Coordinates of C-alpha atoms and ligand atoms in Angstrom, one line a residue:
M18 CA 0.0 0.1 0.1
K19 CA 1.4 3.5 -0.9
H20 CA 2.0 6.0 1.8
R21 CA 2.3 9.8 1.7
N22 CA 5.9 11.1 1.4
S23 CA 7.3 11.4 4.9
E24 CA 8.6 15.1 4.4
E25 CA 5.1 16.1 3.4
R26 CA 3.1 14.1 5.9
I27 CA 4.9 15.4 9.1
K28 CA 3.6 18.8 8.4
D29 CA 0.0 17.8 8.9
F30 CA -2.4 15.2 10.5
F31 CA -3.9 13.8 7.3
E32 CA -3.9 10.0 6.8
V33 CA -0.5 8.4 5.9
A34 CA -1.6 5.3 4.2
L35 CA -3.4 5.9 1.0
G36 CA -5.1 2.7 0.5
V37 CA -5.1 0.5 -2.8
T38 CA -6.6 1.4 -6.2
E39 CA -9.3 -0.7 -7.8
E40 CA -6.8 -2.2 -10.1
E41 CA -4.5 -3.1 -7.2
A42 CA -7.3 -4.6 -5.2
I43 CA -8.5 -6.8 -8.0
A44 CA -4.9 -7.9 -8.7
E45 CA -4.2 -8.7 -5.0
A46 CA -7.6 -10.5 -4.7
K47 CA -6.6 -12.7 -7.9
R48 CA -3.6 -14.0 -5.9
C49 CA -5.9 -15.7 -3.4
L50 CA -6.0 -19.4 -3.8
D51 CA -9.5 -19.7 -2.4
C52 CA -8.3 -22.6 0.0
K53 CA -10.8 -25.4 0.7
N54 CA -9.8 -25.0 4.4
P55 CA -9.1 -21.4 4.8
L56 CA -6.8 -20.8 7.8
C57 CA -7.4 -17.0 7.5
V58 CA -10.9 -17.4 8.7
A59 CA -9.9 -19.1 11.9
G60 CA -7.1 -16.4 12.2
C61 CA -9.8 -13.6 12.3
P62 CA -11.3 -13.1 15.8
V63 CA -14.7 -12.2 14.3
A64 CA -14.4 -15.1 11.7
I65 CA -15.1 -13.0 8.5
D66 CA -15.6 -15.2 5.4
I67 CA -12.3 -13.8 3.9
P68 CA -12.0 -16.1 0.8
A69 CA -15.8 -15.2 -0.1
F70 CA -15.2 -11.4 0.2
I71 CA -12.1 -11.6 -1.7
S72 CA -13.6 -13.6 -4.4
L73 CA -16.3 -10.8 -4.8
I74 CA -13.6 -8.2 -5.0
K75 CA -11.9 -10.3 -7.9
E76 CA -15.2 -10.0 -9.8
S77 CA -15.4 -6.2 -9.1
R78 CA -18.5 -6.8 -6.9
F79 CA -17.2 -4.4 -4.2
S80 CA -20.7 -3.6 -2.6
E81 CA -21.5 -7.4 -2.2
A82 CA -17.9 -7.8 -0.7
L83 CA -18.7 -5.2 1.9
V84 CA -22.0 -7.0 2.7
K85 CA -20.1 -10.2 3.1
I86 CA -17.7 -8.5 5.5
K87 CA -20.4 -6.8 7.5
E88 CA -22.1 -10.1 8.1
K89 CA -19.3 -10.6 10.7
N90 CA -17.6 -7.1 11.2
A91 CA -19.5 -3.9 11.9
L92 CA -16.3 -1.8 11.7
P93 CA -14.5 -2.8 8.4
A94 CA -13.0 0.6 7.5
I95 CA -11.5 0.8 11.0
C96 CA -10.3 -2.9 11.1
G97 CA -8.9 -2.5 7.5
R98 CA -6.7 0.4 9.0
V99 CA -5.7 -0.5 12.4
C100 CA -6.1 -4.2 12.8
P101 CA -2.8 -6.2 13.4
Q102 CA -3.6 -8.5 10.4
E103 CA 0.2 -9.5 10.2
S104 CA -0.3 -11.3 13.4
Q105 CA -3.8 -12.4 12.8
C106 CA -5.5 -13.6 9.5
E107 CA -2.4 -12.8 7.4
A108 CA -0.2 -14.6 9.7
V109 CA -1.9 -17.9 8.8
C110 CA -2.5 -17.2 5.1
I111 CA -1.2 -20.2 3.3
L112 CA 0.6 -18.0 0.7
G113 CA 2.8 -16.7 3.5
K114 CA 4.6 -20.0 3.8
K115 CA 6.4 -19.4 0.6
K116 CA 5.6 -15.9 -0.7
T117 CA 3.8 -12.8 0.6
P118 CA 0.5 -13.5 2.2
I119 CA -2.6 -11.8 0.9
N120 CA -2.9 -8.3 2.0
I121 CA -6.2 -9.0 3.7
G122 CA -6.3 -5.6 5.6
A123 CA -5.9 -3.6 2.4
L124 CA -8.7 -5.5 0.7
E125 CA -11.0 -5.1 3.7
R126 CA -10.3 -1.3 3.7
Y127 CA -10.7 -1.1 0.0
A128 CA -14.3 -2.8 0.2
A129 CA -15.2 -0.5 3.3
D130 CA -14.0 2.7 1.7
Y131 CA -15.8 1.9 -1.6
G132 CA -19.1 1.5 0.5
L133 CA -18.5 4.9 2.3
A134 CA -17.8 6.7 -1.1
N135 CA -20.5 5.1 -3.2
E136 CA -23.4 4.0 -1.1
P137 CA -26.1 6.1 0.6
K138 CA -25.2 7.2 4.3
A139 CA -26.7 5.1 7.0
S140 CA -29.7 6.9 8.4
S141 CA -30.5 6.7 12.1
A142 CA -34.1 5.4 11.9
P143 CA -34.6 3.0 14.8
S144 CA -35.4 -0.5 13.8
I145 CA -38.8 -2.0 14.8
K146 CA -38.5 -4.4 17.7
F147 CA -40.9 -7.3 18.4
G148 CA -41.4 -10.4 20.5
V149 CA -39.0 -11.6 23.2
S150 CA -36.2 -9.8 21.4
A151 CA -37.8 -6.3 22.5
A152 CA -35.9 -6.8 25.8
K153 CA -33.6 -3.9 26.6
V154 CA -29.9 -4.3 27.0
A155 CA -27.7 -1.5 28.4
V156 CA -24.0 -1.2 27.1
V157 CA -21.5 0.7 29.1
G158 CA -18.6 2.2 27.0
S159 CA -18.7 2.7 23.2
G160 CA -15.2 1.4 22.3
P161 CA -14.9 -1.4 19.7
A162 CA -16.2 -4.0 22.3
G163 CA -19.3 -2.0 23.2
L164 CA -20.1 -1.0 19.5
T165 CA -19.7 -4.5 18.2
L166 CA -21.9 -6.0 20.9
S167 CA -24.5 -3.2 20.4
C168 CA -24.6 -4.1 16.6
E169 CA -25.1 -7.8 17.1
L170 CA -27.8 -7.3 19.6
A171 CA -29.6 -4.6 17.5
K172 CA -29.5 -7.0 14.5
M173 CA -31.1 -9.6 16.7
G174 CA -33.9 -7.2 17.5
Y175 CA -33.0 -6.1 20.9
C176 CA -33.5 -2.4 22.2
V177 CA -30.0 -1.5 22.9
T178 CA -28.8 1.7 24.8
L179 CA -25.2 2.6 24.7
F180 CA -23.9 4.8 27.6
E181 CA -20.6 6.6 27.0
S182 CA -18.9 9.0 29.4
L183 CA -17.3 11.1 26.7
H184 CA -19.1 13.5 24.5
L185 CA -18.7 11.2 21.6
A186 CA -18.6 7.5 20.7
G187 CA -15.7 5.3 19.7
G188 CA -13.4 4.8 22.8
V189 CA -9.7 4.6 21.8
L190 CA -10.8 4.8 18.2
A191 CA -12.0 8.4 18.9
Y192 CA -9.6 9.8 21.5
G193 CA -6.4 7.6 21.3
I194 CA -5.5 6.6 17.7
P195 CA -4.4 9.7 15.8
E196 CA -6.1 11.1 12.7
F197 CA -3.1 10.3 10.5
R198 CA -3.8 6.6 11.2
L199 CA -7.5 6.5 11.5
P200 CA -9.5 9.6 10.3
K201 CA -12.4 10.5 12.6
S202 CA -14.6 10.8 9.7
I203 CA -14.2 7.0 9.3
V204 CA -15.0 6.3 13.1
N205 CA -18.1 8.6 12.8
S206 CA -19.4 6.8 9.7
E207 CA -19.1 3.4 11.2
V208 CA -20.7 4.6 14.5
D209 CA -23.5 6.1 12.3
Y210 CA -23.9 2.6 10.9
I211 CA -24.4 1.2 14.2
K212 CA -26.9 3.8 15.2
S213 CA -28.9 3.3 12.0
L214 CA -29.6 -0.3 13.3
G215 CA -31.6 1.4 16.2
V216 CA -28.9 1.6 18.8
E217 CA -29.6 4.6 21.0
L218 CA -26.3 6.4 22.0
K219 CA -26.3 8.4 25.3
T220 CA -23.1 10.4 25.7
N221 CA -21.7 12.3 28.8
V222 CA -23.0 9.5 31.1
L223 CA -20.5 8.2 33.5
V224 CA -21.8 5.0 34.7
G225 CA -20.8 4.5 38.5
K226 CA -21.3 8.3 39.0
T227 CA -24.2 9.7 36.8
L228 CA -26.0 6.3 36.9
T229 CA -25.2 3.1 38.9
I230 CA -25.4 -0.6 37.7
A231 CA -28.4 -1.0 40.2
E232 CA -30.2 2.0 38.8
I233 CA -29.7 0.7 35.2
F234 CA -31.6 -2.5 36.2
K235 CA -34.3 -0.5 37.8
L236 CA -34.8 1.3 34.4
G237 CA -35.9 -2.0 33.0
F238 CA -32.8 -3.4 31.4
A239 CA -32.8 -7.1 31.2
A240 CA -28.8 -7.3 31.0
I241 CA -25.9 -5.0 31.1
F242 CA -22.6 -5.2 29.2
I243 CA -19.4 -3.4 30.5
G244 CA -17.0 -2.5 27.9
T245 CA -15.2 0.4 29.8
G246 CA -11.7 -0.4 28.4
A247 CA -8.2 0.2 29.9
G248 CA -7.9 3.9 29.9
L249 CA -6.0 4.4 33.2
P250 CA -2.4 5.5 32.4
R251 CA 0.5 3.6 34.1
F252 CA 3.6 5.6 35.3
L253 CA 7.2 4.6 35.9
G254 CA 7.3 5.7 39.5
I255 CA 10.5 7.7 39.1
P256 CA 11.3 11.1 40.6
G257 CA 10.1 14.0 38.6
E258 CA 7.0 12.3 37.1
N259 CA 4.8 15.0 38.7
L260 CA 6.5 17.9 37.1
S261 CA 4.6 20.1 34.6
G262 CA 5.8 19.1 31.1
V263 CA 5.3 15.4 31.9
Y264 CA 2.2 13.9 30.1
S265 CA 0.6 10.7 30.3
A266 CA 0.1 9.2 26.8
N267 CA -3.6 9.3 27.5
E268 CA -3.8 13.0 28.3
F269 CA -1.4 13.9 25.4
L270 CA -3.4 11.9 22.8
T271 CA -6.8 13.0 24.1
R272 CA -5.7 16.7 23.8
V273 CA -4.3 16.2 20.3
N274 CA -6.9 13.8 18.9
L275 CA -10.2 14.4 20.7
M276 CA -9.8 17.9 21.4
K277 CA -7.9 18.7 18.2
A278 CA -5.2 20.6 20.0
Y279 CA -3.2 20.7 16.7
K280 CA -5.8 23.1 15.5
F281 CA -5.5 25.5 18.3
P282 CA -6.9 28.3 18.6
E283 CA -9.6 27.1 16.1
Y284 CA -10.2 24.4 18.9
V285 CA -10.0 25.7 22.4
T286 CA -7.8 23.1 24.0
P287 CA -4.0 23.8 23.6
V288 CA -1.2 21.4 24.1
N289 CA 2.0 22.7 25.6
I290 CA 4.9 20.9 24.1
G291 CA 8.5 21.8 23.9
K292 CA 11.2 21.6 21.2
R293 CA 12.8 18.4 22.6
V294 CA 10.6 15.6 23.6
A295 CA 11.2 12.2 25.2
V296 CA 8.6 9.5 24.7
I297 CA 8.8 6.6 27.0
G298 CA 7.6 3.1 25.7
G299 CA 7.7 0.8 22.8
G300 CA 4.0 0.0 21.9
N301 CA 1.5 1.4 19.5
V302 CA 0.7 4.1 22.1
A303 CA 4.2 5.3 22.4
F304 CA 4.6 5.4 18.5
D305 CA 1.3 7.5 18.2
C306 CA 2.6 10.0 20.8
A307 CA 5.9 10.3 19.1
R308 CA 4.4 10.7 15.6
C309 CA 1.9 13.4 16.9
A310 CA 4.8 15.2 18.7
I311 CA 6.8 15.2 15.5
R312 CA 3.7 16.7 13.6
L313 CA 3.7 19.4 16.4
G314 CA 7.2 20.4 15.3
S315 CA 9.3 18.8 18.0
Q316 CA 12.4 16.7 17.8
V317 CA 11.5 13.4 19.4
N318 CA 13.6 10.7 21.1
L319 CA 11.9 7.4 21.8
I320 CA 13.2 5.7 25.1
Y321 CA 12.8 2.0 25.3
R322 CA 14.4 -0.4 27.7
R323 CA 14.4 -3.5 25.4
T324 CA 15.5 -4.0 21.7
E325 CA 13.5 -3.1 18.7
A326 CA 12.7 -6.7 17.9
Q327 CA 10.8 -6.8 21.4
M328 CA 8.7 -3.8 20.7
P329 CA 5.1 -4.5 20.9
A330 CA 4.2 -1.9 18.3
R331 CA 3.1 -2.9 14.7
D332 CA 6.1 -3.2 12.4
E333 CA 4.3 -0.8 10.0
E334 CA 4.2 2.0 12.7
I335 CA 7.9 1.4 13.5
Q336 CA 8.8 1.8 9.8
N337 CA 6.5 4.9 9.4
A338 CA 8.0 6.5 12.5
K339 CA 11.6 5.9 11.3
E340 CA 10.8 7.5 8.0
E341 CA 9.4 10.5 9.9
G342 CA 12.6 11.1 11.8
L343 CA 12.0 9.5 15.2
E344 CA 15.2 8.9 17.0
F345 CA 15.3 5.4 18.7
N346 CA 17.1 5.0 22.0
L347 CA 17.0 1.2 22.7
L348 CA 18.1 -0.6 25.8
T349 CA 17.7 2.6 27.7
Q350 CA 15.8 3.0 31.0
P351 CA 14.7 6.3 32.4
I352 CA 15.5 6.8 36.1
K353 CA 14.9 10.5 36.9
I354 CA 13.2 13.6 35.3
L355 CA 15.5 16.7 36.1
A356 CA 14.2 20.3 36.5
D357 CA 15.6 23.6 37.2
S358 CA 14.7 25.8 40.3
Q359 CA 11.3 27.0 38.6
G360 CA 10.2 23.3 38.0
K361 CA 10.9 23.5 34.3
I362 CA 12.2 20.2 32.8
T363 CA 15.8 20.2 31.8
G364 CA 16.5 16.7 31.1
L365 CA 15.8 13.0 31.5
E366 CA 18.3 10.9 33.2
C367 CA 18.7 7.3 31.9
I368 CA 20.8 4.1 32.3
K369 CA 21.8 1.7 29.6
M370 CA 20.5 -1.8 29.7
R371 CA 21.6 -5.1 28.4
L372 CA 19.4 -8.3 28.0
G373 CA 19.5 -11.1 30.6
D374 CA 17.4 -14.2 30.8
A375 CA 13.8 -14.5 29.8
D376 CA 11.1 -13.2 32.2
S377 CA 7.5 -14.3 32.8
S378 CA 6.5 -12.7 29.5
G379 CA 9.0 -15.0 27.7
R380 CA 11.0 -11.8 26.5
R381 CA 14.6 -11.5 27.7
R382 CA 14.8 -9.3 30.9
P383 CA 16.6 -5.9 30.5
I384 CA 19.3 -5.4 33.2
P385 CA 21.0 -2.0 34.0
I386 CA 24.5 -1.8 33.1
E387 CA 26.7 -0.3 36.1
D388 CA 28.0 3.2 35.7
S389 CA 26.2 3.9 32.5
T390 CA 23.9 6.7 33.4
F391 CA 23.6 9.8 31.1
V392 CA 21.2 12.6 30.4
F393 CA 19.0 13.6 27.6
D394 CA 18.4 17.2 26.9
V395 CA 14.6 17.4 26.8
D396 CA 12.0 19.7 27.8
T397 CA 8.8 17.6 27.6
V398 CA 8.3 14.0 28.7
I399 CA 5.5 11.7 27.5
V400 CA 5.0 8.4 29.4
A401 CA 3.5 5.7 27.4
V402 CA 4.2 2.5 29.4
G403 CA 0.9 1.0 29.4
Q404 CA -2.7 1.4 30.6
G405 CA -4.8 -0.4 33.3
P406 CA -8.5 -0.9 33.5
N407 CA -10.7 2.0 34.2
P408 CA -11.5 1.8 37.9
L409 CA -14.4 4.2 38.4
L410 CA -17.3 1.9 37.7
I411 CA -15.5 -1.0 39.5
N412 CA -15.0 1.1 42.5
A413 CA -18.7 2.1 42.6
T414 CA -19.8 -1.5 42.2
P415 CA -18.1 -3.5 44.9
E416 CA -20.1 -6.7 44.1
L417 CA -18.1 -6.8 40.9
E418 CA -15.4 -9.4 41.2
T419 CA -11.9 -8.3 39.9
T420 CA -8.5 -9.7 39.5
A421 CA -5.2 -8.6 41.2
K422 CA -4.6 -6.5 38.0
G423 CA -8.0 -4.6 38.5
T424 CA -9.6 -6.3 35.3
I425 CA -13.2 -7.6 35.8
C426 CA -13.5 -11.4 36.3
V427 CA -15.9 -13.1 34.0
D428 CA -17.0 -16.7 33.5
D429 CA -16.9 -18.7 30.3
H430 CA -20.1 -17.0 29.2
F431 CA -18.6 -13.5 29.7
Q432 CA -20.8 -13.0 32.8
T433 CA -19.4 -11.2 35.8
S434 CA -20.0 -12.0 39.5
I435 CA -23.3 -10.0 39.2
P436 CA -26.0 -12.1 37.5
G437 CA -27.2 -10.3 34.3
V438 CA -24.0 -8.2 34.1
F439 CA -21.6 -9.1 31.3
A440 CA -18.1 -7.7 30.4
G441 CA -15.6 -7.8 27.6
G442 CA -12.9 -6.1 25.7
D443 CA -9.9 -4.5 27.5
I444 CA -11.7 -4.3 30.8
I445 CA -11.4 -8.1 31.2
T446 CA -8.1 -8.6 29.3
G447 CA -6.1 -5.5 30.1
A448 CA -4.9 -3.4 27.1
D449 CA -5.1 -5.5 23.9
T450 CA -6.2 -4.9 20.3
V451 CA -9.3 -3.5 18.5
I452 CA -10.2 -6.9 16.9
S453 CA -9.9 -8.9 20.2
A454 CA -12.2 -6.4 21.9
M455 CA -14.6 -6.8 19.0
G456 CA -14.3 -10.6 19.2
A457 CA -15.3 -10.4 22.9
G458 CA -18.2 -8.1 22.1
K459 CA -19.5 -10.5 19.5
K460 CA -19.3 -13.5 21.8
A461 CA -20.8 -11.7 24.8
A462 CA -23.8 -10.6 22.6
H463 CA -24.4 -14.3 21.9
E464 CA -24.3 -15.1 25.6
I465 CA -26.6 -12.3 26.5
D466 CA -29.1 -13.4 24.0
L467 CA -29.0 -16.9 25.5
Y468 CA -29.2 -15.4 29.1
I469 CA -32.3 -13.3 28.3
K470 CA -34.0 -16.1 26.4
S471 CA -33.5 -18.5 29.4
K472 CA -35.1 -15.9 31.7
I473 CA -38.0 -15.5 29.6
K474 CA -38.6 -19.3 29.4
K475 CA -38.6 -19.4 33.2
Ligands
LIG519 P1 -12.0 1.3 24.7 O1 -11.7 1.5 23.3 O2 -11.0 1.8 25.8 O3 -13.4 2.0 25.0 C1 -13.9 2.1 26.3 C2 -14.9 3.2 26.3 O4 -15.6 3.2 27.7 C3 -14.4 4.5 26.2 O5 -15.1 5.3 25.1 C4 -14.6 5.3 27.6 O6 -14.8 6.6 27.5 C5 -15.8 4.5 28.1 N1 -16.0 4.4 29.5 C6 -15.0 4.1 30.4 N2 -15.6 4.2 31.7 C7 -16.9 4.4 31.5 C8 -18.0 4.6 32.4 N3 -17.8 4.5 33.8 N4 -19.2 5.0 31.9 C9 -19.4 5.1 30.6 N5 -18.5 5.1 29.7 C10 -17.3 4.7 30.1 N6 -5.3 -1.8 18.8 C11 -5.1 -2.2 17.5 O7 -5.6 -3.3 17.2 N7 -4.4 -1.6 16.5 C12 -3.8 -0.4 16.8 O8 -3.3 0.2 16.0 C13 -4.0 0.1 18.1 N8 -3.4 1.3 18.5 C14 -3.7 1.9 19.7 C15 -3.3 3.2 20.0 C16 -3.5 3.8 21.2 C17 -3.1 5.2 21.4 C18 -4.3 3.0 22.2 C19 -4.5 3.6 23.6 C20 -4.6 1.8 21.9 C21 -4.4 1.2 20.7 N9 -4.9 -0.1 20.4 C22 -4.8 -0.6 19.1 C23 -5.7 -0.9 21.4 C24 -7.1 -0.8 21.1 O9 -7.5 0.5 20.8 C25 -7.9 -1.2 22.5 O10 -7.6 -2.6 22.7 C26 -9.4 -1.3 22.2 O11 -9.9 0.0 21.9 C27 -10.2 -1.8 23.4 O12 -11.6 -1.6 23.2 P2 -12.7 -1.4 24.3 O13 -13.9 -1.5 23.7 O14 -12.5 -2.6 25.3 O15 -12.3 -0.2 25.1
LIG520 FE1 -6.8 -16.7 0.5 FE2 -4.7 -16.8 2.3 FE3 -7.3 -17.2 3.1 FE4 -6.2 -19.1 1.6 S1 -5.5 -18.4 3.7 S2 -8.2 -18.3 1.4 S3 -4.8 -17.9 0.2 S4 -6.4 -15.3 2.2

């Protein structure tokens, strides 16, 4: 897939990856072997019939290809852009054994974008509810888990109300992943599609504060799904982390993406960022922060305590960031953020690391090298070392059982310790991926359907 030239793209927030042309999509689709036992389908957490939609693209039947994808995936334009296909469906594509696997993500994006450009916009007319399926289901959190579950239940005929604490839907897709990787117009279009199925979206409702779980049941909801994600930033616990000029990745990305700080003063939320920025971390979140900071005009150093091969970020994002001039400082661990007498950041003290034996994650553990400390000359530090589960709803609902990591415990049916309350996505797994949250939303929708039907029978 072609990308915009790096010198040009670092000056704005427009999308970097350009997608494929019709000719390229058809040529790529023609490479598919249409395997009798297609491994790619099992490699997709929402089990899209991949060979079937690829066959339709081969025959230029793009609208039908999109219908085929939407049978299983309500967010195809999003998944075609940010899903880590290289470690999911494409990783098991039979062609990958000898040659390059089919670029399934690019084809999914092509069909989805074709639909957005050529088909009428989804209208928000509520669908007609009838019979047992007219039962009401409440969904808390409008990230990929909540959106997918809402879509599935609405298609089954349930009355779904989606409660979201922010002023707009999408979860990380809206506030975290930057415009240049996932345009917000794409997120809005796919949210509109879900609303067009009759899902009622109620924004600015912080469940646990505005409304409790018990109160939701009192409003006549037969079941509740919690998909509140992992939006609580983690910190390193080093001296200086409370200084002004230190951002959590969440705050930085929310300001830049959701509040459009890069368009300040047209949009009212500013972001105060210096000339020399250190971003700490090696995942997708760290790379998103670094690439936003580059676009805001800063010189950016990425600090990561392991090696590039051990970085959890997608290879494509690592490559993009290199092209955009991000400086990599690997096997480097921050130990202190330094400031002058006014509290203004003057540097980041680090120590060099080497790799030791494997730790519990199976990755070789980084070990500090004695007498190897040094200082980076920076004025802003962005900490992107992971996120934990959002605790507010959990704290307000003590009957909910949680793990030591603060995630919500569920049984094999996605049901929590409160009967009729289900959960899925990052709130049960910890920070994961869009498609795994969607997979959980899909499975939990099926379990909620069974649960409500079993109650009605009694
Ligand atoms: P979320 O997307 O976190 O959504 C939870 C929603 O619940 C939010 O809208 C939140 O406001 C709302 N909420 C929370 N508490 C309450 C409450 N009490 N009441 C009402 N609403 C509430 N994954 C990929 O596959 N590819 C990527 O490229 C990728 N890049 C990422 C980049 C960043 C910056 C981040 C942070 C994550 C990235 N991920 C990526 C991970 C992926 O986005 C998440 O795994 C996924 O969004 C989890 O979905 P979710 O529905 O569980 O939760
Ligand atoms: Fe096509 Fe690869 Fe799936 Fe086989 S595994 S059907 S070649 S995409």
